[in-house]
XYZ file of C-alpha atoms in Angstrom:
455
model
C 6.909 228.835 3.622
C 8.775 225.552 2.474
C 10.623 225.856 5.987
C 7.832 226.534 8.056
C 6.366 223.403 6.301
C 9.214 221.362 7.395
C 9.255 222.336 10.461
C 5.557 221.603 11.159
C 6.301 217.930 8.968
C 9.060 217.536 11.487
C 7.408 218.341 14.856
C 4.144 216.113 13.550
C 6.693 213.057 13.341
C 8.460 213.798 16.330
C 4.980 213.832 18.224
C 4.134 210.713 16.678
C 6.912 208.825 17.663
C 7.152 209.804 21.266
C 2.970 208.609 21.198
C 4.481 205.049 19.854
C 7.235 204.607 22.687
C 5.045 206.024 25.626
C 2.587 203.002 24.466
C 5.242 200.567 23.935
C 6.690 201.693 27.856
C 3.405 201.279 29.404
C 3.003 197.618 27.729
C 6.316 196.606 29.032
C 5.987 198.094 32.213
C 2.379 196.022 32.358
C 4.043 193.155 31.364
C 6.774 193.481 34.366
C 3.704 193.830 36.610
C 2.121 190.724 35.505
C 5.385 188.919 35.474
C 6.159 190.382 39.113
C 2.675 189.373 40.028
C 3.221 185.484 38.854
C 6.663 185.613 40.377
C 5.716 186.422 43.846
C 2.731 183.514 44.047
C 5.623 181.093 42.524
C 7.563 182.310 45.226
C 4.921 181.585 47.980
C 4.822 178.005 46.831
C 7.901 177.492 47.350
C 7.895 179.616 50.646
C 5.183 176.956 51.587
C 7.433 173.808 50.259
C 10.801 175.431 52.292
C 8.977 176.767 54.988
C 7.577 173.047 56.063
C 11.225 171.721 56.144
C 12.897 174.879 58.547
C 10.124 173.625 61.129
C 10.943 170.092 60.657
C 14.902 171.206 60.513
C 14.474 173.421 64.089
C 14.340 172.416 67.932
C 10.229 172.106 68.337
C 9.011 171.411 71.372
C 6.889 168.200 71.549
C 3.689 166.795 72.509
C 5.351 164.758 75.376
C 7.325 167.524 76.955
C 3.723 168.862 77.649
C 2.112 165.525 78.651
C 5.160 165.284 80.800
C 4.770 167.936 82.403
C 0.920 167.737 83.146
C 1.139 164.392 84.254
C 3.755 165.637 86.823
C 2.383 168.850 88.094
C -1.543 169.792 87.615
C -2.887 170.140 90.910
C -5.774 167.665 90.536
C -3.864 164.715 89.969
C -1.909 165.468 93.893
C -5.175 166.135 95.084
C -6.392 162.595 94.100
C -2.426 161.587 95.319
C -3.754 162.813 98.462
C -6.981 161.057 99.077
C -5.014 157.875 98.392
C -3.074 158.541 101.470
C -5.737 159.262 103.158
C -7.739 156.116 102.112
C -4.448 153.561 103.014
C -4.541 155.379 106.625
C -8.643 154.921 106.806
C -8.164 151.450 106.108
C -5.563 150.684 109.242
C -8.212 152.844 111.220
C -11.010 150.654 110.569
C -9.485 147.454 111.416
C -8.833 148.800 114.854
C -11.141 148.195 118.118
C -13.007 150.832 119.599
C -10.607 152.604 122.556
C -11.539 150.476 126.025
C -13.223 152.159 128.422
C -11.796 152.517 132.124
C -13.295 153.452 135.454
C -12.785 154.207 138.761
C -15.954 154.555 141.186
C -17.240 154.145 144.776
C -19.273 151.590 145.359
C -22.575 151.173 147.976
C -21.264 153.822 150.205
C -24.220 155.218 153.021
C -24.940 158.427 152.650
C -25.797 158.990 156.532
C -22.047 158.213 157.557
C -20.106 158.321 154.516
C -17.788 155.499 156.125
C -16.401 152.665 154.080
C -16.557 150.549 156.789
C -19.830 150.097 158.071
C -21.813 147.781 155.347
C -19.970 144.423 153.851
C -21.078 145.916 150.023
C -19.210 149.285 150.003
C -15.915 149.242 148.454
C -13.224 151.058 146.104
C -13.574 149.634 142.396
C -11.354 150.015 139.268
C -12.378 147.885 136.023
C -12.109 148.611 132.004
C -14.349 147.398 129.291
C -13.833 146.191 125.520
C -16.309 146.094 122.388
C -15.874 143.556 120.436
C -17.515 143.647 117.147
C -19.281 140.816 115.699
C -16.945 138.284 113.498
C -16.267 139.404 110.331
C -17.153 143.551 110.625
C -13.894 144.454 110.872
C -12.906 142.270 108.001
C -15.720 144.024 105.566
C -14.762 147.822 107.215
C -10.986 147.803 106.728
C -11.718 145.125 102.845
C -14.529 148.603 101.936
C -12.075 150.956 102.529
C -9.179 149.036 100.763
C -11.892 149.108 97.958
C -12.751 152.598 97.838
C -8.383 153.214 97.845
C -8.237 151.288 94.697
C -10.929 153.004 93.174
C -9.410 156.249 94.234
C -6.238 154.703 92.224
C -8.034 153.939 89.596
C -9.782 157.531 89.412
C -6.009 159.102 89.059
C -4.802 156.914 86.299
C -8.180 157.589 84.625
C -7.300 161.691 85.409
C -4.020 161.347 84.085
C -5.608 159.486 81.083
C -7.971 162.324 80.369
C -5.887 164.588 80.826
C -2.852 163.145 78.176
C -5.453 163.601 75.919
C -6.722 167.037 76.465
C -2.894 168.435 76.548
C -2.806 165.934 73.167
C -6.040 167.451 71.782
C -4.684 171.317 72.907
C -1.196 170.926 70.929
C -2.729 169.635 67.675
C -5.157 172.164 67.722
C -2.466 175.088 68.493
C -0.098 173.789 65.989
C -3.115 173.707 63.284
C -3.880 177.604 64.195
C -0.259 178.584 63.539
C 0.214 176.563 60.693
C -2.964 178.438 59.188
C -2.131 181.447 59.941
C 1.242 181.277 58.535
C -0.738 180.227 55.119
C -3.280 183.113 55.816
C 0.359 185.615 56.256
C 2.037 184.074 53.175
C -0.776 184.469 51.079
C -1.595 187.832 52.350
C 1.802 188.824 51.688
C 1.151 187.968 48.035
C -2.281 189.628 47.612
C -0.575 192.777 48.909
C 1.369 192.809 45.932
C -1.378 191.918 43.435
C -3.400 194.764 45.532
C -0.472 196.906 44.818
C 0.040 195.921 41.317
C -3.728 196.220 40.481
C -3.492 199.754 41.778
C -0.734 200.490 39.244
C -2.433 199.110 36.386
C -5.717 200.824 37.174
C -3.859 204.642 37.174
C -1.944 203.847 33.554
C -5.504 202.740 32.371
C -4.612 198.779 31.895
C -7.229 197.957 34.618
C -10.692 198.579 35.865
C -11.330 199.953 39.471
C -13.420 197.129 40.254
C -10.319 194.534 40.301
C -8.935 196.734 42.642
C -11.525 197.352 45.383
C -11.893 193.731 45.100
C -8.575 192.668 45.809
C -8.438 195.457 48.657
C -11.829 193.582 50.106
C -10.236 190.194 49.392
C -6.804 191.682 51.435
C -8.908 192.848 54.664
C -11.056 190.093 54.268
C -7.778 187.661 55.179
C -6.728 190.544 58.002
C -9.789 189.507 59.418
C -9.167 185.777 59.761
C -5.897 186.106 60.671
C -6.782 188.336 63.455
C -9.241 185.488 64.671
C -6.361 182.865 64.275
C -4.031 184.903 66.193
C -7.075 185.195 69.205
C -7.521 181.291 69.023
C -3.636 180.903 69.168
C -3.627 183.193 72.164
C -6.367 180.914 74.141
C -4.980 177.853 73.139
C -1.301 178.652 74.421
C -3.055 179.979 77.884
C -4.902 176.172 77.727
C -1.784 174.423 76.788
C 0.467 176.316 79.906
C -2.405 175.657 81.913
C -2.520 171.836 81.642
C 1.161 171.687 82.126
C 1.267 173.680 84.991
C 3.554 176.132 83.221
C 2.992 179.841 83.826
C -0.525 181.249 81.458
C 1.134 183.726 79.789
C 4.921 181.652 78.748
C 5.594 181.788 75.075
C 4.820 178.615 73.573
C 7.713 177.841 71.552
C 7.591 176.288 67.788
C 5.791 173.409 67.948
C 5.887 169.764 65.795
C 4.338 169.938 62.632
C 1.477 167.561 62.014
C 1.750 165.041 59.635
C -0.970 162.643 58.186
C -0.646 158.991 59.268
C -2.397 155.731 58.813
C -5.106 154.784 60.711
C -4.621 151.530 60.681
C -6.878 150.169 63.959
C -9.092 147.529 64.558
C -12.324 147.883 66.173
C -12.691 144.747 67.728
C -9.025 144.981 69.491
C -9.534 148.206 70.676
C -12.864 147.563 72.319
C -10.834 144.539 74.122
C -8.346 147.286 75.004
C -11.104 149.257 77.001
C -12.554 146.717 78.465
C -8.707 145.536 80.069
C -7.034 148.602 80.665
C -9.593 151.562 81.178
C -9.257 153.170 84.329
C -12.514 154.267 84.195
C -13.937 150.781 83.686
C -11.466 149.800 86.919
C -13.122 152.321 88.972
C -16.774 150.934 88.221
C -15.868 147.227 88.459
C -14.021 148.641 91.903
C -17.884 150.202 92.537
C -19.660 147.317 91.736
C -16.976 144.796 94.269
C -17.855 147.509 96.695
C -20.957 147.377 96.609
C -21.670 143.466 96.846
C -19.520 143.756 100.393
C -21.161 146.686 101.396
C -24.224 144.625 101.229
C -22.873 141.853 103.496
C -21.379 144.748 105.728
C -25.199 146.027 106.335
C -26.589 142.262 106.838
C -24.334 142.118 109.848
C -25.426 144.897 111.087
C -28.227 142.896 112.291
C -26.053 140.963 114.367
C -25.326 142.359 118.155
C -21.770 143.467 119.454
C -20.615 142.344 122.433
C -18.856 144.285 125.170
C -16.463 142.611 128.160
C -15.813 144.038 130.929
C -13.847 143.850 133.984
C -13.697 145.014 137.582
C -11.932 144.781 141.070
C -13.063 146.011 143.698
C -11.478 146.807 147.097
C -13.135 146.301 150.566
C -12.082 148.039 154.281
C -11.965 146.165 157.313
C -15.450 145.648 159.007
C -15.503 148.155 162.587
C -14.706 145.044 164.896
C -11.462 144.827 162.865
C -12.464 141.654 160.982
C -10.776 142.270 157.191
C -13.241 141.750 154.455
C -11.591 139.988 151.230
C -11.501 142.088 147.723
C -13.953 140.991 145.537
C -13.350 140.584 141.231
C -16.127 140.882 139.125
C -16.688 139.864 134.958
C -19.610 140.840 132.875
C -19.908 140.387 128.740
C -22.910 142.715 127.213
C -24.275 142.871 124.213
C -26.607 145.338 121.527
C -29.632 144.070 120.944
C -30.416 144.758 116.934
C -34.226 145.063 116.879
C -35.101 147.925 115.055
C -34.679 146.046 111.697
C -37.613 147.477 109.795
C -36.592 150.826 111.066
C -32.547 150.622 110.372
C -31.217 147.481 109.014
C -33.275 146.912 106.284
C -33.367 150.416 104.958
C -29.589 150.194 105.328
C -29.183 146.674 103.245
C -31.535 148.182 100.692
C -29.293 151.501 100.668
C -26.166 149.234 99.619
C -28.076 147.573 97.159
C -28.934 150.308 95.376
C -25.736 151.585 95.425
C -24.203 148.754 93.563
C -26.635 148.130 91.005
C -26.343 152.137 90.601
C -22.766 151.012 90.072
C -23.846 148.038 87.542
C -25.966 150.775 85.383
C -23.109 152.711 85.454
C -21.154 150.493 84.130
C -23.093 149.712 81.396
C -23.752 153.492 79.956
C -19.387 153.792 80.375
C -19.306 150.646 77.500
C -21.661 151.943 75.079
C -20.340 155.053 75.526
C -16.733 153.673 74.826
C -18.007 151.474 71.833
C -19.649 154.791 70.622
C -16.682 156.711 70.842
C -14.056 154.017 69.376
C -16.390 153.723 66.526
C -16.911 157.275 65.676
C -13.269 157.831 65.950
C -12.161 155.058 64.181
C -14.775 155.939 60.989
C -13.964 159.722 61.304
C -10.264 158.838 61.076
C -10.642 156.731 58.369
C -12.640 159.774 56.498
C -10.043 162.513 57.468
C -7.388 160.671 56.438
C -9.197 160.486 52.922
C -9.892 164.095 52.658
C -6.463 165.244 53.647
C -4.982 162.934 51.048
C -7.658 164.259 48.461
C -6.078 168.110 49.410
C -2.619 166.677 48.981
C -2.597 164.555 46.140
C -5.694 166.356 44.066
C -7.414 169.540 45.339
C -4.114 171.857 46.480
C -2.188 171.138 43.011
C -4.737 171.401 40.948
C -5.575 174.939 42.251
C -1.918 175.745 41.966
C -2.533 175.199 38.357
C -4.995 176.917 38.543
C -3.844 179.908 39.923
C -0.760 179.997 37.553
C -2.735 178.894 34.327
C -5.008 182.242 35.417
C -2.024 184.458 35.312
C -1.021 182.969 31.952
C -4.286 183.734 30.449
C -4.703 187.278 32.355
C -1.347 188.100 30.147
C -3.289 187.220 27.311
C -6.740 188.686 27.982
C -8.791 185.973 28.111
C -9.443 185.817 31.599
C -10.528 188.963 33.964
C -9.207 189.917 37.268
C -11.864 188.225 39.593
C -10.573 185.128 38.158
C -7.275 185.188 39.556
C -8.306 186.154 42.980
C -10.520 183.012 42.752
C -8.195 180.766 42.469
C -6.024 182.717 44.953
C -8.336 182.226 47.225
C -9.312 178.903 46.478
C -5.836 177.594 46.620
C -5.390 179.570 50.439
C -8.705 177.599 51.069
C -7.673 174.469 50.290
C -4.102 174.740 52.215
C -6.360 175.843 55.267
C -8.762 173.152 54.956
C -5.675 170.472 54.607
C -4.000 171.537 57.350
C -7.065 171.725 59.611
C -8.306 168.232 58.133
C -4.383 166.639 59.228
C -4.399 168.653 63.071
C -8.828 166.916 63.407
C -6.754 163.474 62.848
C -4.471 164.094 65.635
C -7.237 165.314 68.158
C -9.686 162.365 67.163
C -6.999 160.068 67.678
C -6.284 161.573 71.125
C -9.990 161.011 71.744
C -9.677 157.558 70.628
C -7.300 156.920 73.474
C -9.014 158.506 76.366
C -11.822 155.950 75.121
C -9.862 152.975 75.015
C -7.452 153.991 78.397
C -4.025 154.382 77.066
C -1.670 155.336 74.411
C -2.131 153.935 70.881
């Protein structure tokens, strides 16, 4: 009896003890999970810190190479290369007189004996004849075409202007995708192991099933933004290549990363800017020149050309033998411009509607431009705000945040859904910076296709 007492004395503290250090394992191995959690989000802030640097520290490819190579090959720019030529030959054309005119006839000849003999008027004659415009239409045709050759240059440096901003506006939107999505990866990365850790806690009974489905929601949730930031990536590389007249589908290599800067411009300067070196401004001032000559050009079409001409003719001998002398003739013609109401006026009316179209133009380009320098300039001025509010403020306060959660989620006094708040928050904010910093590159792009060149 005493034995069997023992023995059941002994098993009962055996049992007992083997209840203490199965609790005392699963608190420490809790612990470790907790611990592994708040190591691998301190490890993703650094990852973020370090990973800036390596794409600072490797061989991007920049902005210019692009512009360069837009502003070199895109089709539309030889197109407009083209017209040029084609304008500077117009212009020799149109100073040139109309081609003469040459003859060679029979003159006076009698039909009932064909002979060139018998009457003193019939004769062999060879002559040529000029036009000769009024003074001064040659002048306007070849100065109007000369015109419309500058405005064509003016139309390619405003092309090449436009289009060094959209390859501008393309890159710092493509480097803002993949510098979000790397966030979106590295924080992924992390909630995988939260996800995972979650799932751990929840099986030993040191967590509720709702934290879990949560973070797995939270997890797909970020699988489905990345997969949209991968898509943008994709159309924006095809957009980029395209502008540069690079092959669609070349890899884009790493590109620069953005950085906030200054904007330190001045309104007033950069209007004065525009209203200098704007192509597009060129091109209507160009219109408007055009236009004031192309008026003249119609008023003279209500004076008359004149025509000279020229002829000799040649004479056989009469039938008693008697020679008949050559005769030389002269004549100078001219048009007669009467149908004003019906052609002239319609036509000087035409032109003058064409440059005050011009003028209007003109006009709606500068409050456009003082629109667009002024938006710019005030939306720079408010991203570069923001993006120092992320940086300085918003980002490390949620990184506080997120590790004073994990601190107190040791402890007990916060719940799960808190730390995947601030998780999120934090990936959020990073997001928000990085778009707010790549918005302050594109604006300022926009902000020189408004004011005509680089800034």
């Amino acid at each position: 009896m005493e034995e069997s007492r023992g023995s059941h004395r002994s098993t009962g503290t055996v049992s007992t003890g083997d209840s203490h250090a199965a609790g005392d394992l699963r608190d420490s191995t809790w612990r470790g999970w907790i611990l592994a959690i708040l190591s691998a989000i301190i490890l993703w802030l650094c990852t973020l810190a370090v990973g800036t640097v390596a794409r600072a520290e490797g061989p991007p490819r920049p902005a210019g190479y692009y512009v360069d190579a837009a502003l070199s090959g895109y089709p539309s720019l030889e197109s407009l290369r083209q017209r040029i030529t084609m304008k500077r030959n117009e212009a020799v054309r149109a100073g040139a007189l109309d081609d003469p005119k040459g003859w060679f006839a029979i003159i006076n000849v009698p039909v009932t004996t064909w002979s060139f003999r018998e009457e003193d008027m019939t004769g062999k004659e060879i002559g040529f004849s000029q036009m000769i415009p009024y003074p001064g239409k040659r002048a306007h045709a070849v100065h109007i075409v000369e015109m419309e050759k500058e405005q064509a240059e003016f139309e390619l440096a405003e092309m090449r202007n436009i289009l060094r901003a959209d390859v501008k506006m393309t890159y710092a939107e493509l480097s803002t995708v993949r510098a979000q999505a790397d966030v979106v990866r590295q924080v992924r990365a992390v909630l995988d192991q939260v996800v995972q850790v979650s799932t751990e806690m929840f099986s030993v009974g040191k967590g509720r099933q709702s934290d879990v489905l949560r973070g797995q929601v939270e997890f797909q949730k970020m699988r489905e933004g990345l997969l949209t930031l991968e898509n943008r990536e994709k159309v924006l590389s095809i957009r980029l290549n395209t502008f540069a007249a690079l092959p669609p589908d070349e890899p884009v290599p790493a590109l620069d990363t953005l950085a906030e800067f200054s904007p330190e411009y001045d309104a007033r300067e950069l209007r004065a800017i525009y209203a200098a070196e704007r192509p597009a401004r060129q091109v209507i001032q160009t219109r408007i020149g055009k236009g004031a000559l192309a008026v003249v050009h119609a008023e003279h079409e209500g004076k008359p050309d004149f025509e000279v001409s020229t002829s000799y003719m040649q004479r056989d001998a009469a039938p008693d033998g008697t020679k008949r002398p050559d005769m030389f003739s002269a004549m100078v013609s001219m048009t007669l411009p009467i149908w004003k109401k019906g052609k002239i006026e319609p036509g000087i009316r035409a032109m003058a509607a064409e440059k005050e179209m011009a003028i209007r133009d003109g006009q709606t380009l500068d409050a456009e431009a003082a629109n667009a320098i002024g938006g710019a300039l005030a939306s720079l001025s408010n991203f570069a705000a923001v993006a120092k509010l992320y940086r300085t403020t918003l980002i490390p306060q949620a990184e506080q945040s997120v590790r004073a959660n994990l601190e107190a989620y040791q402890v007990g006094k916060v719940d799960f859904p808190a730390i995947m708040d601030s998780l999120v928050s934090e990936l959020n904010f990073r997001k928000e910076y990085v778009g707010m910093v790549g918005e302050m590159h594109a604006t300022k792009a926009r902000l020189e296709a408004a004011v005509g060149r680089e800034l």
